[in-house]
Short mmCIF file of C-alpha atoms and ligand atoms in Angstrom, two decimals:
data_model
loop_
_atom_site.label_atom_id
_atom_site.label_comp_id
_atom_site.label_asym_id
_atom_site.label_seq_id
_atom_site.Cartn_x
_atom_site.Cartn_y
_atom_site.Cartn_z
CA MET A 657 -4.82 42.01 17.66
CA LYS A 658 -6.44 40.90 20.94
CA ILE A 659 -8.84 38.02 21.44
CA THR A 660 -11.87 39.67 23.03
CA SER A 661 -14.24 36.70 23.24
CA ALA A 662 -14.67 33.10 22.21
CA ARG A 663 -17.59 30.71 22.42
CA VAL A 664 -18.58 27.17 21.53
CA ILE A 665 -21.54 26.59 19.20
CA VAL A 666 -23.07 23.10 19.34
CA THR A 667 -25.55 22.39 16.58
CA SER A 668 -27.14 19.24 15.20
CA PRO A 669 -28.42 19.56 11.59
CA GLY A 670 -28.84 15.80 11.25
CA ARG A 671 -25.72 15.07 13.32
CA ASN A 672 -23.84 16.92 16.08
CA PHE A 673 -21.13 19.48 15.29
CA VAL A 674 -19.05 21.57 17.69
CA THR A 675 -17.68 24.88 16.45
CA LEU A 676 -15.37 27.35 18.18
CA LYS A 677 -15.78 31.04 17.28
CA ILE A 678 -12.96 33.40 18.33
CA GLU A 679 -13.56 37.18 18.07
CA THR A 680 -10.97 39.95 18.11
CA ASP A 681 -10.73 43.68 18.86
CA GLN A 682 -10.26 44.36 15.14
CA GLY A 683 -13.69 42.96 14.24
CA LEU A 684 -12.26 39.80 12.65
CA TYR A 685 -13.44 36.38 13.84
CA GLY A 686 -12.22 32.87 13.15
CA LEU A 687 -13.95 29.48 13.19
CA GLY A 688 -12.55 26.08 14.14
CA ASP A 689 -14.14 22.63 14.03
CA ALA A 690 -14.07 20.81 17.39
CA THR A 691 -16.30 17.87 16.52
CA LEU A 692 -15.40 14.48 18.01
CA ASN A 693 -18.05 11.93 17.03
CA GLY A 694 -19.86 10.62 20.12
CA ARG A 695 -17.83 12.83 22.49
CA GLU A 696 -18.93 16.27 21.31
CA LEU A 697 -19.83 17.70 24.74
CA SER A 698 -16.50 16.58 26.22
CA VAL A 699 -14.67 18.81 23.75
CA ALA A 700 -17.21 21.61 24.22
CA SER A 701 -16.54 21.50 27.96
CA TYR A 702 -12.77 21.32 27.52
CA LEU A 703 -12.94 24.46 25.41
CA THR A 704 -15.46 26.36 27.54
CA ASP A 705 -14.18 25.39 30.97
CA HIS A 706 -10.43 25.10 30.43
CA VAL A 707 -9.32 26.81 27.23
CA ILE A 708 -11.43 29.89 26.45
CA PRO A 709 -10.74 31.64 29.81
CA THR A 710 -7.00 31.45 29.01
CA LEU A 711 -7.41 32.92 25.52
CA ILE A 712 -9.08 36.23 26.37
CA GLY A 713 -6.63 39.13 25.96
CA ARG A 714 -4.02 37.10 24.07
CA ASP A 715 -2.66 38.24 20.70
CA ALA A 716 -4.58 36.27 18.06
CA GLN A 717 -1.59 36.53 15.71
CA ARG A 718 0.60 34.35 17.94
CA ILE A 719 -0.69 31.05 16.57
CA GLU A 720 2.35 28.91 17.39
CA ASP A 721 2.76 30.37 20.87
CA ILE A 722 -0.89 29.66 21.68
CA TRP A 723 -0.54 26.15 20.24
CA GLN A 724 2.47 25.49 22.51
CA TYR A 725 0.67 27.05 25.47
CA LEU A 726 -2.36 24.77 25.01
CA TYR A 727 -0.27 21.66 24.30
CA LYS A 728 2.67 21.91 26.70
CA GLY A 729 0.75 23.97 29.22
CA ALA A 730 -1.99 21.34 29.52
CA TYR A 731 0.28 18.92 31.39
CA TRP A 732 -2.21 16.14 30.51
CA ARG A 733 -1.14 16.22 26.88
CA ARG A 734 -2.60 14.58 23.80
CA GLY A 735 -5.72 12.46 23.53
CA PRO A 736 -8.68 13.04 21.16
CA VAL A 737 -10.61 15.44 23.44
CA THR A 738 -7.66 17.66 24.29
CA MET A 739 -6.33 17.75 20.73
CA SER A 740 -9.74 18.42 19.15
CA ALA A 741 -9.91 21.51 21.37
CA VAL A 742 -6.36 22.58 20.47
CA SER A 743 -7.17 21.93 16.81
CA ALA A 744 -10.24 24.17 16.91
CA VAL A 745 -8.30 27.08 18.43
CA ASP A 746 -5.51 26.66 15.87
CA THR A 747 -7.88 26.48 12.93
CA ALA A 748 -9.79 29.57 14.11
CA LEU A 749 -6.55 31.55 14.52
CA TRP A 750 -5.33 30.59 11.04
CA ASP A 751 -8.75 31.65 9.72
CA ILE A 752 -8.29 35.06 11.40
CA LYS A 753 -4.72 35.50 10.15
CA ALA A 754 -5.73 34.78 6.55
CA LYS A 755 -8.71 37.15 6.84
CA GLN A 756 -6.37 39.80 8.24
CA ALA A 757 -4.14 39.31 5.18
CA GLY A 758 -7.18 39.29 2.88
CA LEU A 759 -5.98 36.00 1.41
CA PRO A 760 -7.31 32.44 1.07
CA LEU A 761 -5.58 30.34 3.73
CA TYR A 762 -3.53 28.26 1.27
CA GLN A 763 -1.64 31.41 0.24
CA LEU A 764 -0.30 31.67 3.81
CA LEU A 765 0.79 28.01 3.67
CA GLY A 766 3.18 28.46 0.76
CA GLY A 767 0.64 28.77 -2.05
CA ALA A 768 -0.80 26.06 -4.27
CA CYS A 769 1.21 22.96 -5.20
CA ARG A 770 -1.63 21.69 -7.44
CA ASP A 771 -4.65 22.96 -9.32
CA GLY A 772 -7.20 20.98 -7.32
CA VAL A 773 -7.56 18.40 -4.56
CA MET A 774 -8.38 14.87 -5.70
CA VAL A 775 -11.15 13.45 -3.50
CA TYR A 776 -12.69 10.03 -3.14
CA GLY A 777 -16.37 9.19 -3.00
CA HIS A 778 -18.06 6.38 -1.07
CA ALA A 779 -19.90 3.65 -2.96
CA ASN A 780 -21.57 1.07 -0.78
CA GLY A 781 -24.29 -1.54 -0.99
CA GLU A 782 -25.64 -4.70 0.56
CA THR A 783 -24.41 -6.67 -2.47
CA ILE A 784 -21.50 -6.37 -4.88
CA ASP A 785 -23.87 -5.45 -7.73
CA GLU A 786 -25.48 -2.69 -5.64
CA THR A 787 -22.07 -1.35 -4.65
CA LEU A 788 -20.81 -1.29 -8.24
CA ALA A 789 -23.96 0.46 -9.42
CA GLU A 790 -23.27 3.13 -6.79
CA ALA A 791 -19.64 3.31 -7.93
CA GLN A 792 -20.70 3.81 -11.54
CA GLY A 793 -22.69 6.83 -10.34
CA TYR A 794 -19.53 8.34 -8.86
CA LEU A 795 -17.66 7.65 -12.10
CA ASP A 796 -20.46 9.39 -13.99
CA ARG A 797 -20.10 12.39 -11.67
CA GLY A 798 -16.42 12.62 -12.56
CA TYR A 799 -14.82 11.09 -9.47
CA LEU A 800 -11.28 9.84 -9.97
CA ALA A 801 -11.21 7.77 -6.76
CA ILE A 802 -13.93 5.70 -5.08
CA ARG A 803 -14.03 3.77 -1.80
CA LEU A 804 -15.94 0.50 -2.02
CA GLN A 805 -17.67 -1.10 0.99
CA THR A 806 -20.16 -3.93 0.64
CA GLY A 807 -22.25 -6.19 2.85
CA VAL A 808 -20.74 -9.34 4.31
CA PRO A 809 -22.60 -12.60 3.60
CA GLY A 810 -24.37 -13.75 6.75
CA LEU A 811 -23.98 -10.46 8.65
CA LYS A 812 -26.93 -8.13 9.24
CA SER A 813 -24.72 -5.03 9.06
CA THR A 814 -21.14 -3.96 8.52
CA TYR A 815 -19.09 -0.77 8.55
CA GLY A 816 -19.63 1.62 5.69
CA VAL A 817 -22.83 0.13 4.29
CA SER A 818 -25.79 2.41 4.85
CA GLY A 819 -29.40 2.44 3.78
CA ASP A 820 -29.11 6.12 2.93
CA LYS A 821 -26.83 6.14 -0.08
CA MET A 822 -26.10 9.86 0.04
CA PHE A 823 -24.80 10.15 3.59
CA TYR A 824 -23.13 7.76 6.03
CA GLU A 825 -23.58 8.47 9.74
CA PRO A 826 -22.54 5.63 12.07
CA ALA A 827 -23.47 7.36 15.35
CA ASP A 828 -27.04 6.08 15.26
CA GLY A 829 -28.21 5.86 18.88
CA ALA A 830 -28.07 7.73 22.19
CA ASN A 831 -26.24 4.69 23.53
CA PRO A 832 -24.03 2.53 21.30
CA THR A 833 -25.96 0.17 19.05
CA GLU A 834 -24.41 -3.29 19.06
CA HIS A 835 -23.45 -5.00 15.82
CA VAL A 836 -22.27 -8.56 15.19
CA TRP A 837 -19.02 -9.06 13.29
CA ALA A 838 -17.35 -12.11 11.78
CA THR A 839 -13.99 -11.85 10.03
CA ALA A 840 -14.03 -15.11 8.07
CA PRO A 841 -16.92 -14.30 5.70
CA TYR A 842 -15.58 -10.76 5.26
CA GLN A 843 -12.09 -12.01 4.45
CA ARG A 844 -13.53 -14.43 1.86
CA SER A 845 -15.85 -11.93 0.17
CA ALA A 846 -13.80 -8.72 0.04
CA PRO A 847 -11.52 -9.87 -2.85
CA ASP A 848 -14.64 -10.78 -4.87
CA LEU A 849 -15.81 -7.17 -4.59
CA PHE A 850 -12.60 -5.83 -6.12
CA ALA A 851 -12.36 -8.52 -8.80
CA ALA A 852 -15.87 -7.51 -9.93
CA ALA A 853 -14.98 -3.83 -9.58
CA ARG A 854 -12.00 -4.06 -11.90
CA GLN A 855 -14.09 -6.13 -14.32
CA ASN A 856 -16.88 -3.52 -14.38
CA LEU A 857 -15.21 -0.20 -13.61
CA GLY A 858 -11.87 -0.76 -15.31
CA TRP A 859 -8.37 0.15 -14.18
CA ASP A 860 -8.31 3.93 -14.55
CA VAL A 861 -10.25 4.65 -11.36
CA HIS A 862 -8.48 4.59 -7.98
CA LEU A 863 -10.19 2.07 -5.70
CA LEU A 864 -9.95 2.27 -1.91
CA HIS A 865 -11.21 0.12 0.96
CA ASP A 866 -11.54 0.58 4.71
CA ALA A 867 -11.10 -2.52 6.90
CA HIS A 868 -11.92 -0.26 9.83
CA HIS A 869 -9.52 -1.66 12.47
CA ARG A 870 -11.14 -5.11 12.48
CA LEU A 871 -8.42 -7.53 11.46
CA THR A 872 -5.54 -9.10 13.31
CA PRO A 873 -2.13 -8.40 11.77
CA ILE A 874 -1.94 -11.74 9.96
CA GLU A 875 -5.57 -11.42 8.74
CA ALA A 876 -4.65 -7.96 7.45
CA ALA A 877 -1.58 -9.39 5.74
CA ARG A 878 -3.71 -12.05 4.07
CA LEU A 879 -6.32 -9.50 2.91
CA GLY A 880 -3.60 -7.23 1.56
CA LYS A 881 -2.13 -10.16 -0.34
CA ASP A 882 -5.53 -11.28 -1.67
CA LEU A 883 -6.19 -7.73 -2.92
CA GLU A 884 -2.86 -7.29 -4.70
CA PRO A 885 -4.19 -8.36 -8.14
CA TYR A 886 -6.71 -5.46 -8.02
CA ARG A 887 -4.10 -2.78 -7.31
CA LEU A 888 -5.95 -0.75 -4.66
CA PHE A 889 -5.00 2.86 -4.06
CA TRP A 890 -5.04 1.92 -0.37
CA LEU A 891 -6.29 -0.53 2.27
CA GLU A 892 -7.25 1.56 5.29
CA ASP A 893 -7.07 0.74 8.99
CA ALA A 894 -6.18 -2.88 8.25
CA THR A 895 -5.50 -3.45 11.95
CA PRO A 896 -5.71 -1.23 15.08
CA ALA A 897 -2.75 1.16 14.89
CA GLU A 898 -1.93 1.50 18.59
CA ASN A 899 0.69 -1.16 17.93
CA PRO A 900 2.94 -0.04 15.06
CA GLU A 901 4.82 -3.37 15.21
CA ALA A 902 1.71 -5.02 13.73
CA PHE A 903 2.44 -3.15 10.52
CA ARG A 904 5.92 -4.66 10.29
CA LEU A 905 4.22 -8.05 9.98
CA ILE A 906 1.72 -6.81 7.38
CA ARG A 907 4.49 -5.15 5.38
CA ARG A 908 6.40 -8.43 5.17
CA HIS A 909 3.50 -10.06 3.32
CA THR A 910 1.93 -7.55 1.00
CA THR A 911 2.56 -4.60 -1.31
CA THR A 912 -1.02 -3.32 -1.08
CA PRO A 913 -0.61 0.33 0.04
CA LEU A 914 -1.69 0.98 3.63
CA ALA A 915 -3.46 4.03 5.07
CA VAL A 916 -3.83 4.75 8.79
CA GLY A 917 -4.35 7.64 11.15
CA GLU A 918 -7.87 9.06 11.24
CA VAL A 919 -7.94 8.33 14.99
CA PHE A 920 -4.46 9.81 15.59
CA ASN A 921 -4.25 13.09 17.48
CA SER A 922 -0.49 13.65 17.62
CA ILE A 923 2.64 13.28 15.52
CA HIS A 924 3.82 10.77 18.12
CA ASP A 925 0.99 8.41 17.17
CA ALA A 926 2.30 8.35 13.59
CA ARG A 927 6.05 8.65 14.09
CA THR A 928 7.14 4.98 14.02
CA LEU A 929 4.73 4.08 11.22
CA ILE A 930 6.12 6.92 9.11
CA GLN A 931 9.83 6.60 9.96
CA GLU A 932 9.83 2.84 9.27
CA GLN A 933 7.71 3.38 6.15
CA LEU A 934 5.14 0.93 7.49
CA ILE A 935 2.34 2.95 5.88
CA ASP A 936 1.88 4.79 2.60
CA TYR A 937 -0.76 7.38 3.56
CA ILE A 938 -1.31 9.23 6.83
CA ARG A 939 -5.00 9.97 7.50
CA SER A 940 -4.67 12.51 10.33
CA THR A 941 -6.93 15.55 10.17
CA VAL A 942 -7.13 19.26 10.88
CA VAL A 943 -9.84 18.72 13.51
CA HIS A 944 -8.21 15.93 15.55
CA ALA A 945 -4.42 16.21 15.11
CA GLY A 946 -3.65 19.75 16.24
CA GLY A 947 -5.15 21.93 13.55
CA ILE A 948 -3.23 23.33 10.59
CA THR A 949 -0.13 23.68 12.79
CA GLY A 950 -0.18 20.08 14.01
CA LEU A 951 -1.05 18.57 10.65
CA ARG A 952 1.71 20.45 8.80
CA ARG A 953 4.27 18.92 11.18
CA ILE A 954 2.95 15.42 10.52
CA ALA A 955 2.93 16.01 6.74
CA SER A 956 6.51 17.34 6.81
CA LEU A 957 7.73 14.24 8.67
CA ALA A 958 5.79 12.01 6.28
CA ASP A 959 7.36 13.77 3.28
CA LEU A 960 10.85 12.71 4.43
CA TYR A 961 9.79 9.04 4.17
CA GLY A 962 7.72 9.03 1.00
CA VAL A 963 4.45 8.89 2.91
CA LYS A 964 1.60 10.94 1.47
CA THR A 965 -1.40 12.62 3.08
CA GLY A 966 -4.91 11.18 2.89
CA CYS A 967 -6.92 13.26 5.35
CA HIS A 968 -10.02 11.76 6.92
CA GLY A 969 -13.15 13.58 5.72
CA ALA A 970 -16.24 11.77 7.02
CA THR A 971 -19.60 13.42 7.68
CA ASP A 972 -18.67 13.81 11.36
CA LEU A 973 -15.94 16.29 10.45
CA SER A 974 -17.69 19.59 9.83
CA PRO A 975 -17.51 21.71 6.66
CA ILE A 976 -15.14 23.96 8.63
CA CYS A 977 -12.69 21.07 8.88
CA MET A 978 -13.21 20.25 5.21
CA GLY A 979 -12.61 23.86 4.18
CA ALA A 980 -9.43 24.16 6.22
CA ALA A 981 -8.25 20.73 5.04
CA LEU A 982 -8.62 21.74 1.40
CA HIS A 983 -6.31 24.74 1.89
CA PHE A 984 -3.81 22.36 3.55
CA ASP A 985 -4.27 19.77 0.76
CA LEU A 986 -3.72 22.38 -1.95
CA SER A 987 -0.44 23.53 -0.42
CA VAL A 988 1.21 20.39 0.96
CA PRO A 989 3.88 18.88 -1.34
CA ASN A 990 3.19 15.22 -0.47
CA PHE A 991 -0.56 15.24 -1.02
CA GLY A 992 -2.23 11.90 -1.72
CA VAL A 993 -6.02 12.17 -1.62
CA GLN A 994 -8.76 13.81 0.45
CA GLU A 995 -11.75 11.88 1.76
CA TYR A 996 -15.01 13.62 0.84
CA MET A 997 -18.25 12.34 2.38
CA ARG A 998 -20.70 15.02 1.29
CA HIS A 999 -22.65 16.69 4.08
CA SER A 1000 -26.44 16.98 4.10
CA GLU A 1001 -28.17 20.05 2.69
CA ALA A 1002 -29.14 21.06 6.24
CA THR A 1003 -25.48 20.93 7.30
CA ASP A 1004 -24.33 22.88 4.25
CA ALA A 1005 -26.94 25.55 5.04
CA VAL A 1006 -25.63 25.93 8.60
CA PHE A 1007 -22.04 26.09 7.30
CA PRO A 1008 -22.00 28.13 4.06
CA HIS A 1009 -18.69 27.53 2.30
CA ALA A 1010 -16.54 28.47 -0.68
CA TYR A 1011 -15.28 25.01 -1.63
CA ARG A 1012 -16.57 23.51 -4.86
CA PHE A 1013 -16.39 20.11 -6.62
CA ASP A 1014 -15.23 19.95 -10.23
CA ALA A 1015 -14.03 16.99 -12.30
CA GLY A 1016 -13.08 14.76 -9.39
CA ARG A 1017 -11.38 17.48 -7.39
CA LEU A 1018 -12.39 19.96 -4.70
CA HIS A 1019 -11.21 23.57 -4.76
CA PRO A 1020 -11.16 25.59 -1.53
CA GLY A 1021 -12.10 28.82 -3.26
CA GLU A 1022 -10.46 32.24 -3.00
CA ALA A 1023 -12.39 33.71 -0.06
CA PRO A 1024 -10.16 35.17 2.69
CA GLY A 1025 -9.58 32.65 5.46
CA HIS A 1026 -10.62 29.00 5.14
CA GLY A 1027 -13.79 30.07 3.36
CA VAL A 1028 -16.36 28.49 5.69
CA ASP A 1029 -18.82 30.39 7.88
CA ILE A 1030 -21.58 29.49 10.33
CA ASP A 1031 -25.17 30.75 10.29
CA GLU A 1032 -25.68 31.02 14.05
CA ASP A 1033 -29.42 31.68 13.83
CA LEU A 1034 -29.89 28.53 11.75
CA ALA A 1035 -27.48 26.58 13.97
CA ALA A 1036 -29.61 27.47 17.00
CA GLN A 1037 -32.58 25.71 15.41
CA TYR A 1038 -30.79 22.34 15.72
CA PRO A 1039 -30.30 21.46 19.40
CA TYR A 1040 -27.78 18.83 20.47
CA GLU A 1041 -28.93 15.21 20.53
CA ARG A 1042 -26.74 12.63 22.31
CA ARG A 1043 -25.44 10.09 19.79
CA SER A 1044 -22.86 7.34 20.24
CA LEU A 1045 -20.78 5.30 17.84
CA PRO A 1046 -21.64 1.57 17.62
CA VAL A 1047 -19.97 -1.33 19.39
CA ASN A 1048 -19.00 -4.60 17.72
CA ARG A 1049 -19.26 -8.05 19.19
CA LEU A 1050 -18.21 -11.33 17.60
CA GLU A 1051 -20.84 -14.03 17.16
CA ASP A 1052 -19.91 -15.52 20.54
CA GLY A 1053 -20.43 -12.13 22.22
CA THR A 1054 -16.79 -11.12 22.50
CA ILE A 1055 -16.27 -7.35 22.20
CA HIS A 1056 -14.42 -6.57 18.98
CA ASP A 1057 -13.10 -3.43 17.27
CA TRP A 1058 -15.87 -1.52 15.53
C1 LIG B 1832 -14.42 6.06 8.51
C2 LIG B 1832 -15.28 7.01 9.29
O1 LIG B 1832 -14.46 7.71 6.83
C3 LIG B 1832 -13.83 6.76 7.30
O2 LIG B 1832 -12.76 6.33 6.84
O3 LIG B 1832 -13.44 5.40 9.22
O4 LIG B 1832 -16.55 6.94 8.74
C4 LIG B 1832 -15.38 6.72 10.78
O5 LIG B 1832 -16.05 5.49 10.98
C5 LIG B 1832 -16.15 7.84 11.44
O6 LIG B 1832 -15.51 9.06 11.15
C6 LIG B 1832 -16.24 7.64 12.95
O7 LIG B 1832 -16.89 8.74 13.53
MG1 LIG B 1833 -11.73 5.02 8.07
#
């Protein structure tokens, strides 16, 4: 089966998405998500200028060989732009192979290990009461797991708290908007959120929280310790994960489970954290960590060390990524949870899909392939708009992790 053409589709139904479409001489095509929030055109160029010309004429069935060609053959390996491009090719080729077999993708990945994929919703609010009211709504809709993010006293804004309760999109300006951050009031108020949550929501719901890379290791250790009474499912991105040694310090102080990895793009980023069991959930994704092929390697390593998956699933990962991730989630033995930030109706219309929500779990559906398509005519109605992720500064103006 020869690859006859491939092209990049950039569309912006409320936010930018980059999609790779690979077509073959047997009339089958595959789709891969190549969206990298705030750097979409970099990945589009990497694909168009450096990858697609090398794909034409290749056998679309040789997924691993093409993965190795694009990874080892790049010389300048790894990095979010390169690996988002590799991920998109890999995902599209798995989509084609499953369509060729006439099977839903998970059947090619060893079949289902579970009946559905537990997902978590995103309750947020300026105040604790507002956040818990949102959380109750998720409970009422049958969610089994909910992430809680609330405003920080004295700060005008903070990560994860949005005016629009249905969708959270942080890339809100052509150039980065600047926010002010202060750790002390956050550190004092976060435990109050979870004390109130357990009081009001009970103990049967899994509660999650994202510190979003903002703490120092010892601050993260203190927060983990302060949250222990509320038995979180996980504390995410407690500290920037470039330095895995930081997690040795956190681990010495707290048993709150730790999740890391949405910004990882290679198994090497996660290796020490997994092998030393410094984390409990690996957040790497189909779109940024090498596609189905790359993510399966990471999950297999994690399984050896009792680390579970917890794939990133924010609005800036397209429905194609979500669809492919659900087939991976259904089939992987050490599944933990899948993040599920629902997309807007406009996005869902551009990317019709088979996955469905039922009783706290998503199901990828039985359509051949990953079950997600793209309406190219509709996509063309949403031209690209440059958007950047925010920047954080401390109150004295010092640049800080966003
Ligand atoms: C967040 C994301 O979903 C999460 O856990 O960390 O919203 C993240 O901020 C965005 O994906 C960045 O583009
Ligand atoms: Mg996160």
